[in-house]
PDB file of C-alpha atoms in Angstrom:
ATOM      1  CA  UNK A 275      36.823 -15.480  82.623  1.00 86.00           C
ATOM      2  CA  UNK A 276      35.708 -14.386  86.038  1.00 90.00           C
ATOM      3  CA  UNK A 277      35.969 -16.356  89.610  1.00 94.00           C
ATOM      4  CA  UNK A 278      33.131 -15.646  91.989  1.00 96.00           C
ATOM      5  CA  UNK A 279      33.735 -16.346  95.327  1.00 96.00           C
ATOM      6  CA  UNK A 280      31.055 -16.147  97.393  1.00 97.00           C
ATOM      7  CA  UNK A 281      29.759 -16.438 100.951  1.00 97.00           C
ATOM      8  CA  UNK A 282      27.098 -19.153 101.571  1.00 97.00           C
ATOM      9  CA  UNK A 283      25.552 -19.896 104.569  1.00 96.00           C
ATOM     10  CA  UNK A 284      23.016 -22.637 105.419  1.00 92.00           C
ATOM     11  CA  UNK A 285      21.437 -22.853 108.996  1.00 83.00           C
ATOM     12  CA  UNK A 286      24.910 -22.540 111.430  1.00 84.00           C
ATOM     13  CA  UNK A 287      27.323 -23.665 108.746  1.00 94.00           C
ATOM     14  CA  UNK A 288      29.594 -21.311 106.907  1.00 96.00           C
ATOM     15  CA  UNK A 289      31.381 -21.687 103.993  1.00 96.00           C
ATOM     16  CA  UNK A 290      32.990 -20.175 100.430  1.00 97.00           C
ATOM     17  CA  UNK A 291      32.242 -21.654  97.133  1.00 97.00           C
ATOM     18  CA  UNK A 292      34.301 -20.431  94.200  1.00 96.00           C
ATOM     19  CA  UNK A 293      32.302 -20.257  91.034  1.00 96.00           C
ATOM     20  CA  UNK A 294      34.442 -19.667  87.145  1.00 94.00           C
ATOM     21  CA  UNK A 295      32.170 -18.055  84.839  1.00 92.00           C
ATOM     22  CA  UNK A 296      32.277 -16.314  81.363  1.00 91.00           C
ATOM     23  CA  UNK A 297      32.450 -12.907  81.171  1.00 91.00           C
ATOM     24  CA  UNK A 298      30.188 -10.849  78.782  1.00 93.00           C
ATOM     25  CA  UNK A 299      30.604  -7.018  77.929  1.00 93.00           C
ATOM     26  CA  UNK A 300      28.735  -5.279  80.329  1.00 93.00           C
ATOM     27  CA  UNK A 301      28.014  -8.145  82.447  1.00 96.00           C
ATOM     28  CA  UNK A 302      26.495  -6.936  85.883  1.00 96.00           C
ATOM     29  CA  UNK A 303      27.318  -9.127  89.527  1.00 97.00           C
ATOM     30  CA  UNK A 304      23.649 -10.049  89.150  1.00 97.00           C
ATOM     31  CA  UNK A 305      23.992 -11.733  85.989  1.00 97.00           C
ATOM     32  CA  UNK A 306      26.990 -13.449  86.952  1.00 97.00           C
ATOM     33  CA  UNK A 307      25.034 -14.439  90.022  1.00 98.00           C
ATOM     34  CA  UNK A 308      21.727 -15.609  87.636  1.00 97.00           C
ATOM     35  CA  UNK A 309      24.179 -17.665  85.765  1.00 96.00           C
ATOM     36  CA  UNK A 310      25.659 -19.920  88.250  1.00 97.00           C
ATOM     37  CA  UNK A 311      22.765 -20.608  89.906  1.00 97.00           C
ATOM     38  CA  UNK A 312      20.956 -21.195  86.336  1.00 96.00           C
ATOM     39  CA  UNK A 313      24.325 -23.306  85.191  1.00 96.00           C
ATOM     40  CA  UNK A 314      26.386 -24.185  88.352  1.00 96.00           C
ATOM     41  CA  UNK A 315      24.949 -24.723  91.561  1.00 96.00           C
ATOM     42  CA  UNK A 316      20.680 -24.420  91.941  1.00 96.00           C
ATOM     43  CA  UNK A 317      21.425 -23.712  95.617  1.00 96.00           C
ATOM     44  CA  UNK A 318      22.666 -20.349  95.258  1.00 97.00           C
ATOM     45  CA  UNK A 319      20.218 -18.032  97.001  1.00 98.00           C
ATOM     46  CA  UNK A 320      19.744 -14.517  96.487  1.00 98.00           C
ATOM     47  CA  UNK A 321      17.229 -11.623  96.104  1.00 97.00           C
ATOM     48  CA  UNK A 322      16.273  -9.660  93.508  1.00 96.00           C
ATOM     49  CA  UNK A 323      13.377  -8.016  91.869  1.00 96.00           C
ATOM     50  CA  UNK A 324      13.415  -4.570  89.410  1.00 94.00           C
ATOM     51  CA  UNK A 325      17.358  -5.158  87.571  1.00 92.00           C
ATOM     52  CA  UNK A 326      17.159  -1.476  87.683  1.00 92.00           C
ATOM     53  CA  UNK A 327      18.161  -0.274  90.790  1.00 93.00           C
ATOM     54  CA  UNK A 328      15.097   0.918  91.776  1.00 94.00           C
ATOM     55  CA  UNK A 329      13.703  -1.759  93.895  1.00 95.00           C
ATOM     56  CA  UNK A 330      16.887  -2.305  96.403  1.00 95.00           C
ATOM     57  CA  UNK A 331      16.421  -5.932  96.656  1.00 97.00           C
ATOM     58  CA  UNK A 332      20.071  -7.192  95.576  1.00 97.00           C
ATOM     59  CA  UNK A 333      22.288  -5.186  97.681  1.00 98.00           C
ATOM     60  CA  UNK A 334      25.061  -7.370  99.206  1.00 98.00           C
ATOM     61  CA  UNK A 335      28.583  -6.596  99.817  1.00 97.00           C
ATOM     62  CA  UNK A 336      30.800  -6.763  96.867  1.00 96.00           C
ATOM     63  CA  UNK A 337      34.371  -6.416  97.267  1.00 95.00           C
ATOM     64  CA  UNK A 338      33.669  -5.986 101.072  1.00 94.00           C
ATOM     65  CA  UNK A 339      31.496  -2.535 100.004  1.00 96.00           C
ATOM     66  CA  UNK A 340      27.990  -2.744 100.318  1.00 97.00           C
ATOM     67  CA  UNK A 341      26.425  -1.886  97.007  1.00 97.00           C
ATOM     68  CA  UNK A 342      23.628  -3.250  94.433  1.00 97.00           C
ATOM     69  CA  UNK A 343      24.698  -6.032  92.424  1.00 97.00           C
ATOM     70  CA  UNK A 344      22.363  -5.282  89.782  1.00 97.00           C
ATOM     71  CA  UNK A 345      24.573  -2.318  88.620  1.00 95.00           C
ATOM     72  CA  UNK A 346      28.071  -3.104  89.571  1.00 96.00           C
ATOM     73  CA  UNK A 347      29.847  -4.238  86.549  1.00 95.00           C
ATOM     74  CA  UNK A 348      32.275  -7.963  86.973  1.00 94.00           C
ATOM     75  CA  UNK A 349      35.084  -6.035  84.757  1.00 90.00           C
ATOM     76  CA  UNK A 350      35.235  -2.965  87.340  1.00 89.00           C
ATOM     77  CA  UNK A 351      34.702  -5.362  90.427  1.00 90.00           C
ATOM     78  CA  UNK A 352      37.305  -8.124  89.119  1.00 84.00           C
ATOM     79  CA  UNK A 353      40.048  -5.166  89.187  1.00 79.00           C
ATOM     80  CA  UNK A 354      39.460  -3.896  92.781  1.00 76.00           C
ATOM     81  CA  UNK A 355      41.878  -5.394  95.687  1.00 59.00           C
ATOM     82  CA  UNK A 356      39.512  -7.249  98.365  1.00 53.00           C
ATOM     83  CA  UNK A 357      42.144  -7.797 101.126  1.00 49.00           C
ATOM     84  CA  UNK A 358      39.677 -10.624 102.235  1.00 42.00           C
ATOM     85  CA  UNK A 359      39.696 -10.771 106.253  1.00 40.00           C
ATOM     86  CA  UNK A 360      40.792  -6.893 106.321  1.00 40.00           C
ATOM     87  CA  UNK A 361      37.124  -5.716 107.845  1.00 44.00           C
ATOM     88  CA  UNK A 362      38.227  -2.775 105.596  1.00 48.00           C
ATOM     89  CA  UNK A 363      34.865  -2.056 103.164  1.00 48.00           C
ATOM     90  CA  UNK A 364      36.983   0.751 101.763  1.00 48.00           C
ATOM     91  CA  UNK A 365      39.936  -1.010 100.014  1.00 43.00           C
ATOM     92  CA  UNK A 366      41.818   0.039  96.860  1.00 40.00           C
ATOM     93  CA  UNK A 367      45.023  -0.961  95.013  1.00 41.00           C
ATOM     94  CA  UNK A 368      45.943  -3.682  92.615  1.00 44.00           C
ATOM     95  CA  UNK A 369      45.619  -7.328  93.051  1.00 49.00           C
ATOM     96  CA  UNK A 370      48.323  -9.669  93.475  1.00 46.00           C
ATOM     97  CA  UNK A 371      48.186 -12.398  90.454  1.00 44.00           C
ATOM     98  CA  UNK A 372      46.755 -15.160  92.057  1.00 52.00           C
ATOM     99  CA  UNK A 373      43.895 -12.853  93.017  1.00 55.00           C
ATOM    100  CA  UNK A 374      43.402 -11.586  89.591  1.00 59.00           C
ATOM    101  CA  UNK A 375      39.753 -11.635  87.631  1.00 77.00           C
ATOM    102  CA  UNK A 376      38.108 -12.983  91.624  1.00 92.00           C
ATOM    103  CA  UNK A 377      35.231 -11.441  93.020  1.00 95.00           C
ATOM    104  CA  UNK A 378      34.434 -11.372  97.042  1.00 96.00           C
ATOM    105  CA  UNK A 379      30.653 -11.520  97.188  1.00 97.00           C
ATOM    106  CA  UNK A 380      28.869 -11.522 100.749  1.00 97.00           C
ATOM    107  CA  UNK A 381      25.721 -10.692 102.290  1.00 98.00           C
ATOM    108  CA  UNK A 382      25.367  -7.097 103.830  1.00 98.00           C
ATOM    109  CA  UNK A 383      26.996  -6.943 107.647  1.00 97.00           C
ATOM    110  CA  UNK A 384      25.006  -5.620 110.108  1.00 97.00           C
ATOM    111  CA  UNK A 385      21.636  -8.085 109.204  1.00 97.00           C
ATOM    112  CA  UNK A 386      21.209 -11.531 110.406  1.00 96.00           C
ATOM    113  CA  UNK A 387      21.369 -13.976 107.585  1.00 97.00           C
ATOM    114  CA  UNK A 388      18.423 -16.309 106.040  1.00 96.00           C
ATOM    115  CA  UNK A 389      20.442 -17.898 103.959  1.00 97.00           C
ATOM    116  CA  UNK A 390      23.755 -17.546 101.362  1.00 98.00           C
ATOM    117  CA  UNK A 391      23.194 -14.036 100.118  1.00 98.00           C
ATOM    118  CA  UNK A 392      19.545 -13.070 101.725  1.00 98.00           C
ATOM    119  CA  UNK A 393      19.553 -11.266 105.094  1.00 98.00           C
ATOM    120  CA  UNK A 394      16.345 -10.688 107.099  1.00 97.00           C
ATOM    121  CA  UNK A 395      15.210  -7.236 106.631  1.00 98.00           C
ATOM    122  CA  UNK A 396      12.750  -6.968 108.864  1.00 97.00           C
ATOM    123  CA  UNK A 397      14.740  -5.518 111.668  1.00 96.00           C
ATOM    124  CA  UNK A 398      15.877  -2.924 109.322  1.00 98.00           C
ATOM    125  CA  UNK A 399      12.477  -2.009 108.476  1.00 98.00           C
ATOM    126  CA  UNK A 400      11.356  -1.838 111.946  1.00 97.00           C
ATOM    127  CA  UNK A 401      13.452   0.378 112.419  1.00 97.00           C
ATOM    128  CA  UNK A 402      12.744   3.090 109.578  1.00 98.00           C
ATOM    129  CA  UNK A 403       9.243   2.131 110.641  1.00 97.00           C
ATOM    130  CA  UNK A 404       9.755   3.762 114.269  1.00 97.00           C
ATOM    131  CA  UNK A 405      10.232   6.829 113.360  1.00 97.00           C
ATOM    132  CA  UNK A 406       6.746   7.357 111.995  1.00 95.00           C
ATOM    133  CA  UNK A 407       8.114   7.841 108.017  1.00 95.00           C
ATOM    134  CA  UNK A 408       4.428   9.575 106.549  1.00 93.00           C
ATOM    135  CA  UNK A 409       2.896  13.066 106.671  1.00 90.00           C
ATOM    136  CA  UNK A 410       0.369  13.521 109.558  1.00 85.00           C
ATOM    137  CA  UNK A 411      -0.970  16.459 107.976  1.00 73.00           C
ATOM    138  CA  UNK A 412      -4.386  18.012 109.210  1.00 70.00           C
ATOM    139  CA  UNK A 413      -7.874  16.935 107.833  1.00 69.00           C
ATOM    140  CA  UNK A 414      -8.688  20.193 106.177  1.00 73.00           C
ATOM    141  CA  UNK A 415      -5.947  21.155 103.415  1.00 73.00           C
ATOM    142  CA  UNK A 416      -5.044  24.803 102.858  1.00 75.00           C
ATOM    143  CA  UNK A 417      -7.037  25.803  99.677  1.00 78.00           C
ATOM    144  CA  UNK A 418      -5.551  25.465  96.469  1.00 76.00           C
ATOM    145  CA  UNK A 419      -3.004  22.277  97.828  1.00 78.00           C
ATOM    146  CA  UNK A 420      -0.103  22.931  99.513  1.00 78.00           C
ATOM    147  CA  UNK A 421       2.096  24.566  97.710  1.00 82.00           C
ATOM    148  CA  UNK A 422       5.671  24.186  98.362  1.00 85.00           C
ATOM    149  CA  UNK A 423       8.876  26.075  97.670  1.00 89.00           C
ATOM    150  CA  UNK A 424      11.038  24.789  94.935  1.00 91.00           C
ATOM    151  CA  UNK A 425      14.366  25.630  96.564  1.00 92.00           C
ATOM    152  CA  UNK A 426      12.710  23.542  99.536  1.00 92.00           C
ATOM    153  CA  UNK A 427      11.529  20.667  97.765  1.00 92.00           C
ATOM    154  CA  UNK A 428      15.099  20.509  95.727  1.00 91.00           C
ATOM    155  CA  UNK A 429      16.365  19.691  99.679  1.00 92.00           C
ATOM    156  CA  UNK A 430      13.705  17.149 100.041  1.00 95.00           C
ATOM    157  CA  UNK A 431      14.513  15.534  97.280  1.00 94.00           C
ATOM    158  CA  UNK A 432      17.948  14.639  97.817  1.00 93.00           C
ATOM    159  CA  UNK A 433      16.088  12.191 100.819  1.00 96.00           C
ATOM    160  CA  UNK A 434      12.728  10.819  98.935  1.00 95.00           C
ATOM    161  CA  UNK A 435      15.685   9.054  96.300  1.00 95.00           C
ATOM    162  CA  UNK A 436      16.354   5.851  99.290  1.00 97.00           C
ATOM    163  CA  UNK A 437      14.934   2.877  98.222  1.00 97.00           C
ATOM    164  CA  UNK A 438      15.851   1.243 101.423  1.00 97.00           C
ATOM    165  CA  UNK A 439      18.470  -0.912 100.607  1.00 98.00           C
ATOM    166  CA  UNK A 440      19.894  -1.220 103.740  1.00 98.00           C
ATOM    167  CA  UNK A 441      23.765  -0.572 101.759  1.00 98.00           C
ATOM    168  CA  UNK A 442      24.298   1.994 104.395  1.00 98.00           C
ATOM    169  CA  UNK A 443      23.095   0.167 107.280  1.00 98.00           C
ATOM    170  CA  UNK A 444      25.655  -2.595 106.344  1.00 97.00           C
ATOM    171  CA  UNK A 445      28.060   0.363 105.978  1.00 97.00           C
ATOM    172  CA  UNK A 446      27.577   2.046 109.366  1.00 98.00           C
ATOM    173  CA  UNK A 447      29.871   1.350 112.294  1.00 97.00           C
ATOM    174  CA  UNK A 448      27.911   2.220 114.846  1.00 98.00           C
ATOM    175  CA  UNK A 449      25.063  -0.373 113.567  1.00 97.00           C
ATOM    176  CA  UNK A 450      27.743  -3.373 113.855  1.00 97.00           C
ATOM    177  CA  UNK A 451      28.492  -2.402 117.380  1.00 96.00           C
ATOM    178  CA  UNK A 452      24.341  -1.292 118.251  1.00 96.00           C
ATOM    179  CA  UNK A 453      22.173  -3.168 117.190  1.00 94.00           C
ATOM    180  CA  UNK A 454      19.217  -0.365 118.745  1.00 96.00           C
ATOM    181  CA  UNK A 455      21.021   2.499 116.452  1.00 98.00           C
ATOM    182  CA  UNK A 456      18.022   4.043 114.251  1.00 98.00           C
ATOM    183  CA  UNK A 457      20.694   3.428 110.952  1.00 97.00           C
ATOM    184  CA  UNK A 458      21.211   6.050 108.607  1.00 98.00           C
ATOM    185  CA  UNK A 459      18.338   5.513 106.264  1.00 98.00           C
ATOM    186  CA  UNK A 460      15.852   5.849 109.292  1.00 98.00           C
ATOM    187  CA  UNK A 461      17.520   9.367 110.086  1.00 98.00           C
ATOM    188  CA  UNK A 462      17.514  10.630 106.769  1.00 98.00           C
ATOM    189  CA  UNK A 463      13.862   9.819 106.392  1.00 97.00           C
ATOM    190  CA  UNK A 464      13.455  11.690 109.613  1.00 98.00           C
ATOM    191  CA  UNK A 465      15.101  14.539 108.200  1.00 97.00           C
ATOM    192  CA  UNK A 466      13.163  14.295 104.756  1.00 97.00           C
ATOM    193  CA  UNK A 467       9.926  14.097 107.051  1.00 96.00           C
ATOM    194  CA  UNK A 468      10.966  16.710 109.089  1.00 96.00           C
ATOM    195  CA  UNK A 469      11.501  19.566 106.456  1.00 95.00           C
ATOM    196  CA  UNK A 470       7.921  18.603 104.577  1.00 93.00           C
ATOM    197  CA  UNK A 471       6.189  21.879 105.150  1.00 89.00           C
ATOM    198  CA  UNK A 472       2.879  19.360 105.061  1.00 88.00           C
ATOM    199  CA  UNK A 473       3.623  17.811 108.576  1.00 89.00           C
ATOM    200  CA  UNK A 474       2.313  18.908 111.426  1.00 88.00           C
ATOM    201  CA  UNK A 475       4.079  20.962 113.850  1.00 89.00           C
ATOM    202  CA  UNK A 476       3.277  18.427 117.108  1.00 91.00           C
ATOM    203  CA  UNK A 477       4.619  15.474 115.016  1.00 93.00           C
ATOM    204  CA  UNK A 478       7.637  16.866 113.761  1.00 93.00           C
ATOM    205  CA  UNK A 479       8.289  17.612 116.971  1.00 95.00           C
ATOM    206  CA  UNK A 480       7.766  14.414 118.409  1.00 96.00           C
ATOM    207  CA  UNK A 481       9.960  13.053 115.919  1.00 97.00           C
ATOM    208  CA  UNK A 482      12.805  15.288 116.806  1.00 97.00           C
ATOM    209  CA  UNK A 483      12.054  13.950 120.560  1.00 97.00           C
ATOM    210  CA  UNK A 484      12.301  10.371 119.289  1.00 97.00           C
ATOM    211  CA  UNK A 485      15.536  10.858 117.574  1.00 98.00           C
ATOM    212  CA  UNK A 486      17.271  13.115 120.093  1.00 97.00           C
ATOM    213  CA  UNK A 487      19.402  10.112 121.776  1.00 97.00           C
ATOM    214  CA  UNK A 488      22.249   8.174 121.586  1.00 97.00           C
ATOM    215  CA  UNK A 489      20.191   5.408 119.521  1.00 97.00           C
ATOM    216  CA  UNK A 490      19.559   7.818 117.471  1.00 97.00           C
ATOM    217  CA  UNK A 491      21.512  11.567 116.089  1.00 98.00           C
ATOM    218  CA  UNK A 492      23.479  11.633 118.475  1.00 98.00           C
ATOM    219  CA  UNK A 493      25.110   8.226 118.130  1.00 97.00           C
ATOM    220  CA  UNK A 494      26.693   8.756 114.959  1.00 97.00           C
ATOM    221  CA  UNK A 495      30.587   8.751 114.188  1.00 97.00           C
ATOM    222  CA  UNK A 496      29.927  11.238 111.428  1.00 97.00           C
ATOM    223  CA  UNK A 497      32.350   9.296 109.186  1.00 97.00           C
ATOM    224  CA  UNK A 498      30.128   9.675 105.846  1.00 97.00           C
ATOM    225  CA  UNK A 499      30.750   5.937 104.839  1.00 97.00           C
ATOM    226  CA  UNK A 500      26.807   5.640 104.432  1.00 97.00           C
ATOM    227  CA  UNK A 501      27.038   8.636 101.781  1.00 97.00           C
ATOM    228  CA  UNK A 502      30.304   6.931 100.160  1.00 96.00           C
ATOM    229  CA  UNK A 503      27.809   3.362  99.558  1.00 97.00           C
ATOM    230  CA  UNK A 504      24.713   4.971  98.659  1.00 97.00           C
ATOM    231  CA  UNK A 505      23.292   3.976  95.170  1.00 96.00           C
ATOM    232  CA  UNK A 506      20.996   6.899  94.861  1.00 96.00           C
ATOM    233  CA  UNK A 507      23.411   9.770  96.572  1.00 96.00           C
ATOM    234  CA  UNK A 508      21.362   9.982  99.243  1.00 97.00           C
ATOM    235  CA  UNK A 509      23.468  11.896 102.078  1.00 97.00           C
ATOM    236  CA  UNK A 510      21.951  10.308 105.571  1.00 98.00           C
ATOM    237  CA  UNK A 511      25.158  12.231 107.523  1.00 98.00           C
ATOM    238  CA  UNK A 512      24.166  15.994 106.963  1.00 97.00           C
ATOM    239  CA  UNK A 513      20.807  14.713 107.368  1.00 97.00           C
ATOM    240  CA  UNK A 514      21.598  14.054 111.058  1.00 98.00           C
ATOM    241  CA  UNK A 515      24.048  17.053 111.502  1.00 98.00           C
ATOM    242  CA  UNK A 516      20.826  18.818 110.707  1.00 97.00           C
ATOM    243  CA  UNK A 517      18.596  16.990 113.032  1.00 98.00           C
ATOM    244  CA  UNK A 518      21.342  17.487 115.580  1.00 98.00           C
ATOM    245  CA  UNK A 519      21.173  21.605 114.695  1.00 97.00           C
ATOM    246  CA  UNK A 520      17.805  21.636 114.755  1.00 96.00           C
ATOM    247  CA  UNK A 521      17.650  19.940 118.335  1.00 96.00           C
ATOM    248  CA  UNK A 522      20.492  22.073 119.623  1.00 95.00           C
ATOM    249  CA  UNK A 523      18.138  25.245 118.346  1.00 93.00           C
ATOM    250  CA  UNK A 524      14.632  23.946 120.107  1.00 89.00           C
ATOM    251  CA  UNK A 525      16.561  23.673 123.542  1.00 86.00           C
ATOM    252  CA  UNK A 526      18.144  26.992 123.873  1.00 85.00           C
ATOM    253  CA  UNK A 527      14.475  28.340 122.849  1.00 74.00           C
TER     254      UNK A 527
END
């Protein structure tokens, strides 16, 4: 058996429900999730969309670590120490007994709440969204398509994997204590936009202009937790140490 405990929230009131369920081989959070709310309690709210991990939709923290519940496995989560109250999201070491086979689940930090396990993306959005994330490439196209260099688009590639599920803004210590800081998702894509060889030179550099404060490169801890949490490997910190290089190189020209 397994013992979900889990956050719920409903308008101002706060509370934990503890849910027992039946554990099957290979049983994902998600599915543990599905069945108390098919089974238990109707209430339960949650998102979800793909099951694949391609959509984003169900990350939440799990064991205090932001992650996607649609491929983190109840018998690897049930054996990880929580050290509820700890503010830790990097926590390891055994369980005491009485803790054994439970499983924190919360919504991601950093996002207001809807409800239970749903936070309201849309500020994270906007923010990804300020940045401008699309190529503002000229009308007339170089003939024959624009061709690109393989070693460069191997770099790109490492950024077009996000699928924006906002595991490293709930990560990020500088987004709990700003709530204006870009997140790491929105400076990666500015990265990944910024070393396209199909944008424009004026809007890349308007980008870099946009970036180029505290809000933005500049106001990051470099601690690398949002690399540690990402599903896809996506690696927003030398994303920004770039940006930062690449600012530090346009002022002394």
């Amino acid at each position: 058996m397994v013992y979900l405990k889990i956050k719920r929230q409903d308008e101002s009131r706060e509370w934990y429900d503890t849910f027992e369920t039946k554990e099957t081989p290979g049983m994902t959070v998600l599915e543990a999730l599905f069945y108390v709310q098919e089974h238990m309690d109707g209430s339960l709210c949650f998102r979800y969309a793909c099951r694949g991990a391609v959509c984003g939709s169900c990350g939440m923290l799990i064991n205090r670590v932001p992650r996607l519940a649609c491929r983190t496995q109840v018998g690897i989560a049930k054996k990880e120490n929580t050290r509820e109250g700890s503010g830790d999201i990097f926590v390891a070491g055994q369980k005491s007994e009485e803790e054994n086979e439970v499983i924190l689940i919360e919504p991601l930090a950093n996002l207001d709440v809807i409800r239970d396990l749903i936070v309201d993306m849309d500020s994270f959005y906007n923010l990804v969204d300020s940045i401008k994330p699309w190529i503002s490439s000229p009308e007339e196209h170089p003939e024959g398509g624009n061709l690109m260099d393989p070693d460069l688009r191997e770099q790109i590639e490492k950024y077009t994997n996000c699928i924006l599920c906002a595991c490293c803004h709930g990560a990020c210590p500088v987004a709990a204590r700003d709530d204006t800081y870009l997140s790491p998702a929105t400076l990666a894509k500015a990265w990944r936009m910024h070393l396209d060889p199909r944008e424009d030179n004026a809007s890349r550099q308007e980008r870099l202009n946009f970036v180029d404060s505290e809000s933005g490169v500049w106001g990051c801890d470099l601690v690398y937790k949002c690399v540690a949490v990402c599903p896809k490997k996506v690696p927003p910190t030398l994303g920004i140490k770039a940006l930062r290089e690449e600012i530090e190189k346009n002022k002394e020209n």
